[in-house]
mmCIF file of C-alpha atoms and ligand atoms in Angstrom:
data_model
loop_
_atom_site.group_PDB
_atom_site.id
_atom_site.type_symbol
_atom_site.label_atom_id
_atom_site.label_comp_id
_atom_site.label_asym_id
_atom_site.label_seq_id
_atom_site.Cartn_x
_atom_site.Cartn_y
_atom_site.Cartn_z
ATOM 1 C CA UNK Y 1 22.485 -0.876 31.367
ATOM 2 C CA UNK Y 2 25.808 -2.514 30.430
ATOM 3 C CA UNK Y 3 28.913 0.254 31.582
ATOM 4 C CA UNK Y 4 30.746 -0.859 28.514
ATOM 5 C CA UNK Y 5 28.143 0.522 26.176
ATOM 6 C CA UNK Y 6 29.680 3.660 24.489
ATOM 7 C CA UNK Y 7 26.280 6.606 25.086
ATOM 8 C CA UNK Y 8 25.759 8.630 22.216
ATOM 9 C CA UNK Y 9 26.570 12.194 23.016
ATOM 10 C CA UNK Y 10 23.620 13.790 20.587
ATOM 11 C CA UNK Y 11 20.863 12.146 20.088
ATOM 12 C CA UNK Y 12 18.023 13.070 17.714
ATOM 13 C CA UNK Y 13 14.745 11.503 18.521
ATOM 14 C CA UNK Y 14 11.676 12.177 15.675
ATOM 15 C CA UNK Y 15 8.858 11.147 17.946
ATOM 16 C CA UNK Y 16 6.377 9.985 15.750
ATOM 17 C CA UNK Y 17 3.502 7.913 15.701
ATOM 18 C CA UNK Y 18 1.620 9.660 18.554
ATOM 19 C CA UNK Y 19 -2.004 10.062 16.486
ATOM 20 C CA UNK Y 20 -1.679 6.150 15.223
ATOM 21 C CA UNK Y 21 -1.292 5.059 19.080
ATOM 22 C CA UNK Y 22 -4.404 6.503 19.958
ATOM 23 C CA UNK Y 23 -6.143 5.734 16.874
ATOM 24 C CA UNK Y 24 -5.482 2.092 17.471
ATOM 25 C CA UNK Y 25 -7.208 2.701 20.715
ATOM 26 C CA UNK Y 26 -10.109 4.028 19.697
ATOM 27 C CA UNK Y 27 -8.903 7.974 21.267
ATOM 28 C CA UNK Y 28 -9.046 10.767 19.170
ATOM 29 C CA UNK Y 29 -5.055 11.735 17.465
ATOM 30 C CA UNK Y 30 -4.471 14.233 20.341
ATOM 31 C CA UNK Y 31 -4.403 11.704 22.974
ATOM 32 C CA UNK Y 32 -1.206 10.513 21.675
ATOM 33 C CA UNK Y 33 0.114 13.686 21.944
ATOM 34 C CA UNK Y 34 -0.802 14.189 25.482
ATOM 35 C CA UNK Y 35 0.778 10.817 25.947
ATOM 36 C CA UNK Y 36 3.901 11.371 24.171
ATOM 37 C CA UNK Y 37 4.520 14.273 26.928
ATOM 38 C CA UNK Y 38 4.768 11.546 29.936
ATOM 39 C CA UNK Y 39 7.264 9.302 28.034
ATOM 40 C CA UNK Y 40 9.103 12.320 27.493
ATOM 41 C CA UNK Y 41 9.539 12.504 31.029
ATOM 42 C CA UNK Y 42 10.624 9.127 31.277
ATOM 43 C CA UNK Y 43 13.182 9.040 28.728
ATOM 44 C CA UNK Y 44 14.476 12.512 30.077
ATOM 45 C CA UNK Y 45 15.232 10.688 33.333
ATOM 46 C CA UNK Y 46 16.721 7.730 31.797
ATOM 47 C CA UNK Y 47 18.672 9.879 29.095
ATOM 48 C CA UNK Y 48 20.438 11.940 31.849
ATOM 49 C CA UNK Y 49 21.179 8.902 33.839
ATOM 50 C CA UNK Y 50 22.686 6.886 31.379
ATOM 51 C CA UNK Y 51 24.837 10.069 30.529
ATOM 52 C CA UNK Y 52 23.426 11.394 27.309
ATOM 53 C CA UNK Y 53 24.580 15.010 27.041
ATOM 54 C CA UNK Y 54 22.610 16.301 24.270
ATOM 55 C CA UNK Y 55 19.299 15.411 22.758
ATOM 56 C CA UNK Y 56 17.362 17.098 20.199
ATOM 57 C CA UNK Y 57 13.725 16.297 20.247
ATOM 58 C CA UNK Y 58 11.515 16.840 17.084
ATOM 59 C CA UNK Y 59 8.106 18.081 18.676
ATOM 60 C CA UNK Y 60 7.072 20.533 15.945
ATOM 61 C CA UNK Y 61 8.130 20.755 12.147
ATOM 62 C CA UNK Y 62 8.005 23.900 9.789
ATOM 63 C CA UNK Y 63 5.411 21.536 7.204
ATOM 64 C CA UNK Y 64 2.826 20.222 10.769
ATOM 65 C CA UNK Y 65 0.914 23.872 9.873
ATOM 66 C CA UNK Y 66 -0.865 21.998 7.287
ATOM 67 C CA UNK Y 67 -2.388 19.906 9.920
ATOM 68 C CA UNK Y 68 -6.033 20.217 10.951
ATOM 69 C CA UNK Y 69 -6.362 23.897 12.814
ATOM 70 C CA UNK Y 70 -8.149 22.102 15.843
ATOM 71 C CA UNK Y 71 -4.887 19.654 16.136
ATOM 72 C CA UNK Y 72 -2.270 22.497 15.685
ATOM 73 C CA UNK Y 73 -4.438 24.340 18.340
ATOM 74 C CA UNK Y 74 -4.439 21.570 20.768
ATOM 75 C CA UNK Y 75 -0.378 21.435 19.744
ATOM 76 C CA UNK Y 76 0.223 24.875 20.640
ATOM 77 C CA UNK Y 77 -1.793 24.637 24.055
ATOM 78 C CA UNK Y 78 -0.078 21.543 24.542
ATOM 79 C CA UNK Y 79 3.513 23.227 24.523
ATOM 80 C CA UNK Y 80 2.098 26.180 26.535
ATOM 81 C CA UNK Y 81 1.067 23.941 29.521
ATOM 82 C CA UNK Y 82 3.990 21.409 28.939
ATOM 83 C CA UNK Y 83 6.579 24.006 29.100
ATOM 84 C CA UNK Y 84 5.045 26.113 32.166
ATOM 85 C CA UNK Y 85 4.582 22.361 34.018
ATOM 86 C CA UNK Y 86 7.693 20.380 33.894
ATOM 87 C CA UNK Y 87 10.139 23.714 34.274
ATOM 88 C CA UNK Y 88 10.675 22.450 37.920
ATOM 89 C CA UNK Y 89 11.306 18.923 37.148
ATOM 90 C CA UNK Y 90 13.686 20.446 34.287
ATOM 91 C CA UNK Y 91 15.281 22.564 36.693
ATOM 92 C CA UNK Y 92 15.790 19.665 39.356
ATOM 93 C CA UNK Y 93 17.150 17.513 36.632
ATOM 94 C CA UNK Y 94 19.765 20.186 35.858
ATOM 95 C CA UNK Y 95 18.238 20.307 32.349
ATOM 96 C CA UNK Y 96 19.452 23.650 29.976
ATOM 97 C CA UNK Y 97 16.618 23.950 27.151
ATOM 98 C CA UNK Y 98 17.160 25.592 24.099
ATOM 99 C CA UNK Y 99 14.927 25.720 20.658
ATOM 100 C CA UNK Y 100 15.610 25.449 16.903
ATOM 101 C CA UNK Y 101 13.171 26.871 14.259
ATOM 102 C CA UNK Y 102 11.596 29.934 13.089
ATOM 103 C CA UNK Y 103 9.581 32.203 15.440
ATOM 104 C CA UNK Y 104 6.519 33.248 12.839
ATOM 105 C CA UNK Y 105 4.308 32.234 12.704
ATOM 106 C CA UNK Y 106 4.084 30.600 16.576
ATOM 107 C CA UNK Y 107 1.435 32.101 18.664
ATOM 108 C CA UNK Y 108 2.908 34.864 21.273
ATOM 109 C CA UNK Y 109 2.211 32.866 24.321
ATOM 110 C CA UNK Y 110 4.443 29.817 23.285
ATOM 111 C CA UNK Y 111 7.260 32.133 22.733
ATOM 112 C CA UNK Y 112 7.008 33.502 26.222
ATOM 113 C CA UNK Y 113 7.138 30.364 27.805
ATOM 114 C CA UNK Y 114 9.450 29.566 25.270
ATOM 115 C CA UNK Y 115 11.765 32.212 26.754
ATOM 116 C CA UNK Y 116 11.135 31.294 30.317
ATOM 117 C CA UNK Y 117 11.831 27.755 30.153
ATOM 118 C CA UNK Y 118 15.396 28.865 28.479
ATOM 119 C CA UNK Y 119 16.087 31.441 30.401
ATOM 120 C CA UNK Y 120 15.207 29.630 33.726
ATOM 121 C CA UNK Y 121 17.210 27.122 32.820
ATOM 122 C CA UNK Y 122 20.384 28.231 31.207
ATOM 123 C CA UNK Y 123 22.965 27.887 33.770
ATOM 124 C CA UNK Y 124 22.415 24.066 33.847
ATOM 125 C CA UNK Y 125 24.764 21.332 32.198
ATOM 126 C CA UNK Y 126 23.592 17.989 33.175
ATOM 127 C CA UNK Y 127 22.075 17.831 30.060
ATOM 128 C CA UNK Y 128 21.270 20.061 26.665
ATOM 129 C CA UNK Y 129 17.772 19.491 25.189
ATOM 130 C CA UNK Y 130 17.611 21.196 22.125
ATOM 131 C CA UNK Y 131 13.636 21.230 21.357
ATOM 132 C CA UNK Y 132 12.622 21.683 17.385
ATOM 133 C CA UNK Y 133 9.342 23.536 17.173
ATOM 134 C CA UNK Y 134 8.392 25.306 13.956
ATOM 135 C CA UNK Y 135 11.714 23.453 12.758
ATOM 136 C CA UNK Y 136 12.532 22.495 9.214
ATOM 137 C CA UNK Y 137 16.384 21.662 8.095
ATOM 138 C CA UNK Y 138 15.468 23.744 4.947
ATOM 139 C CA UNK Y 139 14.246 26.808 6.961
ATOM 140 C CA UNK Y 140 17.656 26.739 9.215
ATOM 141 C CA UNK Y 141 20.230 26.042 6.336
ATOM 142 C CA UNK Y 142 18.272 29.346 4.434
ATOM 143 C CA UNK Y 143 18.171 31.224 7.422
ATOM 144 C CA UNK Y 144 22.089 30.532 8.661
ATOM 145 C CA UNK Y 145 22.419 31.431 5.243
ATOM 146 C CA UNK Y 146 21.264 34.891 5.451
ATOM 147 C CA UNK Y 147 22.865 35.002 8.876
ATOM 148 C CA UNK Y 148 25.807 35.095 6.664
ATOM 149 C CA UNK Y 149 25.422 37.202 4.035
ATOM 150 C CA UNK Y 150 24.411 40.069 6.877
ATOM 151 C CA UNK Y 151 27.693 39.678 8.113
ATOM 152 C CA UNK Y 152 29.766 39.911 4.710
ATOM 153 C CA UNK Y 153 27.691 42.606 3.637
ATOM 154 C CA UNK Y 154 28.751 44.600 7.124
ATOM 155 C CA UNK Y 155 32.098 44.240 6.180
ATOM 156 C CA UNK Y 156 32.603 41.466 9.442
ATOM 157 C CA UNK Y 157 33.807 38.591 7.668
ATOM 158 C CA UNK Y 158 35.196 38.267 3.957
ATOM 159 C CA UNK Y 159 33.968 35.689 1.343
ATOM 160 C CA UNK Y 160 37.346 34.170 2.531
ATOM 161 C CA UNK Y 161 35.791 33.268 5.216
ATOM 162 C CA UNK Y 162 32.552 31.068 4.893
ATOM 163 C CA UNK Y 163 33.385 27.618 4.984
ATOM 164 C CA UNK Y 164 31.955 24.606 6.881
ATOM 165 C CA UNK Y 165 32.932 26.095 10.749
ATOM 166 C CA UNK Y 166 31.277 29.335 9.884
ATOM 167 C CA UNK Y 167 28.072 28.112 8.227
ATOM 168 C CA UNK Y 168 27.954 25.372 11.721
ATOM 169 C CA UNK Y 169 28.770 28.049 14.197
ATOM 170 C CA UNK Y 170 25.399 30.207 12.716
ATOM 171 C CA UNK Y 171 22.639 27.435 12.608
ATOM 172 C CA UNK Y 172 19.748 27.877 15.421
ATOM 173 C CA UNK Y 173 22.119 26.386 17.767
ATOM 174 C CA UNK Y 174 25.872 25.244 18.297
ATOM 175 C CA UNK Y 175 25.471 22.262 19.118
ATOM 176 C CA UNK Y 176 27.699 19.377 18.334
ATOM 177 C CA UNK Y 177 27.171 16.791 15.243
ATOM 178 C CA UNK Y 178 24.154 14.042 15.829
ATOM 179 C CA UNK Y 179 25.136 10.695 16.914
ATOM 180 C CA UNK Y 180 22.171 8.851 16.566
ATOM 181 C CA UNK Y 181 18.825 9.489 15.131
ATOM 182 C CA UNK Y 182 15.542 7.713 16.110
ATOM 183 C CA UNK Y 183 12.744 7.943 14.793
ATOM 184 C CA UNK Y 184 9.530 5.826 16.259
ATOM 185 C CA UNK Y 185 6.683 4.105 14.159
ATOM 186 C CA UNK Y 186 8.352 2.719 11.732
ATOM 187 C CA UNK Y 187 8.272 5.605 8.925
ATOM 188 C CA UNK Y 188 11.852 5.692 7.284
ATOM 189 C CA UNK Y 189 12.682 9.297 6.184
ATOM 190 C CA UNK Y 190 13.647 12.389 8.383
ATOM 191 C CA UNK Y 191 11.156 15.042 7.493
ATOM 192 C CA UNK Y 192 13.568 17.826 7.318
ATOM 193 C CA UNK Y 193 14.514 17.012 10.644
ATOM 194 C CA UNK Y 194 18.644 18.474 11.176
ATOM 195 C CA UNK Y 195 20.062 17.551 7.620
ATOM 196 C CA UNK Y 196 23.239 19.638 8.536
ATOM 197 C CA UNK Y 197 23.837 17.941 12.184
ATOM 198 C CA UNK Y 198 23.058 14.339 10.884
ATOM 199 C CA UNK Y 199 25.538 13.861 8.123
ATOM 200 C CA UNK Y 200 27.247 11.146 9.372
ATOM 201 C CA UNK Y 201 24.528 9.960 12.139
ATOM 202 C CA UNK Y 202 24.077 6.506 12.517
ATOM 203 C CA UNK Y 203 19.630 5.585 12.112
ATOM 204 C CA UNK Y 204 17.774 3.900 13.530
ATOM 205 C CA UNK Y 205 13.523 2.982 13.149
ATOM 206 C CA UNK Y 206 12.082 0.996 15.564
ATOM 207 C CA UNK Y 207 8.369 0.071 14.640
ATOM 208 C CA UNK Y 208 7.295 1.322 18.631
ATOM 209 C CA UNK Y 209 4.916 4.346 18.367
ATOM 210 C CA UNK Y 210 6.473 7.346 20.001
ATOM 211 C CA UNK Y 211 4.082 6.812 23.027
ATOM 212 C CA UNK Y 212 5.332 3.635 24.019
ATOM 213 C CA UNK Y 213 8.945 4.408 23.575
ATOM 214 C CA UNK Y 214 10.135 3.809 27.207
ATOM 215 C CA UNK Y 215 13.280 3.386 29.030
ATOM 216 C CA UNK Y 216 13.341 -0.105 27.553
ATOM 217 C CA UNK Y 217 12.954 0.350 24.103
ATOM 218 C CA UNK Y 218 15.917 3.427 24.135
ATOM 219 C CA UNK Y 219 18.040 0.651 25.782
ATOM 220 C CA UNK Y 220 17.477 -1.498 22.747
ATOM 221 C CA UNK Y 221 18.143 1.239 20.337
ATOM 222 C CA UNK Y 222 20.798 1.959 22.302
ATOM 223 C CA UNK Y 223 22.372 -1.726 22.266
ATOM 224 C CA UNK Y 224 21.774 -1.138 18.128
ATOM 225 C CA UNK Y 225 24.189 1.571 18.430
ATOM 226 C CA UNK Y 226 26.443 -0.231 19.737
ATOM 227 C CA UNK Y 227 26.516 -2.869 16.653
ATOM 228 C CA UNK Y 228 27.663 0.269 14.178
ATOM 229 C CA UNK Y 229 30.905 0.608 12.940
ATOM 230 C CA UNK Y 230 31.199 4.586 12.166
ATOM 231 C CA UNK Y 231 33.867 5.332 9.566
ATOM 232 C CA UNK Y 232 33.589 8.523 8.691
ATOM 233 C CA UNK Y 233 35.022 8.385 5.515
ATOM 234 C CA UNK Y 234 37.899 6.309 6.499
ATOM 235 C CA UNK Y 235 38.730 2.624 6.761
ATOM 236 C CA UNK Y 236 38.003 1.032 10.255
HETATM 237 C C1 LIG K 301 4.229 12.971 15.853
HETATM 238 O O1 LIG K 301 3.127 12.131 15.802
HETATM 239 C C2 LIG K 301 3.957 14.264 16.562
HETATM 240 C C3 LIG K 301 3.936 15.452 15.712
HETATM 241 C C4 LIG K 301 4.180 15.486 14.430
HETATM 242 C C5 LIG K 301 3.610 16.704 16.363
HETATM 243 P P1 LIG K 301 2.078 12.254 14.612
HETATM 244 O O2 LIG K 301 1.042 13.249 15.006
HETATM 245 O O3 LIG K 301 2.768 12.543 13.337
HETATM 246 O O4 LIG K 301 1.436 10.832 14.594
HETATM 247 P P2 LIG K 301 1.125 9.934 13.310
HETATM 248 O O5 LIG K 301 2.415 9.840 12.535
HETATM 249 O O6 LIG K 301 0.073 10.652 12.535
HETATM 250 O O7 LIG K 301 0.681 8.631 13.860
HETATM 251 C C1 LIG K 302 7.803 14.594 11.654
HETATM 252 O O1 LIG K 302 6.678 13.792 11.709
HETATM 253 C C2 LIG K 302 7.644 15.773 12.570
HETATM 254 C C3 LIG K 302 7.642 15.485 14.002
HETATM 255 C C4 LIG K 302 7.792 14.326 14.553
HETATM 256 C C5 LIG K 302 7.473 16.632 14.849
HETATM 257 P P1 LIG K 302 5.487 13.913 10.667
HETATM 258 O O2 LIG K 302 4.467 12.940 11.063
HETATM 259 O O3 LIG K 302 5.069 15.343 10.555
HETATM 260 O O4 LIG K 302 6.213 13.522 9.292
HETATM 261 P P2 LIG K 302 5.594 12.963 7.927
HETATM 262 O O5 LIG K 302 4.538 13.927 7.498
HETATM 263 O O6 LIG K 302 5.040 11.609 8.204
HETATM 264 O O7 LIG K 302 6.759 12.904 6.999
HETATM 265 MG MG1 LIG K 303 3.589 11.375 11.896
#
């Protein structure tokens, strides 16, 4: 890739599209899934080469519960193996992992390789991927919310004191502002994917199914990124 390209420091990526790749292959919805898993790989490698330093992936939202029980099943199993497999390859890549999102209702054995993964990776700084399972925006702004209210009911902060830093500095994470959000297949909404950490994100929907997102097509997006003139509110 070009050296002049300015890398997004936080990307978002809403991987979507994975059941209508296999679908249109005659493979049963999960197939994607377990497909979407090795392009993760791939764009991992890529991300961290290029110099990406944070990227929040979309894997599970708050609402995918109303899914069929055999695909949140094979979901859940899924994460269990993904997580226990690639925390070598995570490691090697000097990858930290940390999650967003709510721990009920997930099944006790994701959370405990949910822990492991973080935990055996948390001294690493190549490269933050911030993974949102049982995520919904709605779920974090409510529960940073009560975050809040805790502390000014303990006395540790006055009402003085909640303003936009605050409220930031208690969300699942702290991680810095989105850049750039992706999201594959073509669908154009987010999904209550980080409303808080993509208000001024630049978007960006290729028609690719998450699947066949490779190194190539982030390029492109990235090359679209490129073409953006961010104002923030001011005049450029
Ligand atoms: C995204 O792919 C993955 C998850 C939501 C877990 P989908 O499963 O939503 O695939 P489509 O959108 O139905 O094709
Ligand atoms: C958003 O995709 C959630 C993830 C990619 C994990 P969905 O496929 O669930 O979103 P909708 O239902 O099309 O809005
Ligand atoms: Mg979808």
């Amino acid at each position: 890739m070009n050296n002049d390209l300015i890398i997004p420091n936080h990307i978002g990526i809403i991987m979507d599209g994975n059941g209508r790749w296999a679908q249109e292959k005659g493979m049963i919805r999960t197939m994607g899934h377990k497909k979407a898993i090795e392009t993760l790989r791939e764009l991992l490698i890529h991300m961290a080469d290029v110099g990406v330093k944070y990227c929040s992936l979309y894997a599970f939202s708050t609402e995918n519960f109303k899914r069929d029980v055999s695909e949140v099943e094979f979901l859940m199993n899924l994460f269990i193996v993904a997580f226990q497999k690639e925390i070598e390859f995570l490691k090697s890549m000097k990858v930290r992992v940390v999650f967003s999102g709510r721990k009920n209702p997930l099944p006790e054995k994701v959370l405990e390789v949910m822990d492991k993964i973080v935990e055996d990776t948390k001294n690493n700084d190549k490269l933050v991927l911030n993974i949102c399972l049982n995520y919904g925006s709605h779920a974090e702004i409510v529960d940073t919310t009560k975050k809040i209210c805790e502390m000014y009911k303990s006395g540790k902060i006055s009402l003085d004191d909640v303003n936009e830093e605050l409220f930031e500095s208690n969300l699942y994470n702290n991680l810095p502002p989105l850049d750039f959000v992706i999201r594959t297949s073509g669908e154009l909404r987010l999904s209550n994917f980080m409303m808080w950490q993509a208000s001024y994100a630049e978007f960006y929907f290729p028609k690719t199914y998450f699947p066949d997102f490779d190194s190539k097509e982030f390029d492109k997006a990235i090359l679209e990124f490129n073409k953006r003139n961010r104002r923030f509110g001011g005049v450029k």
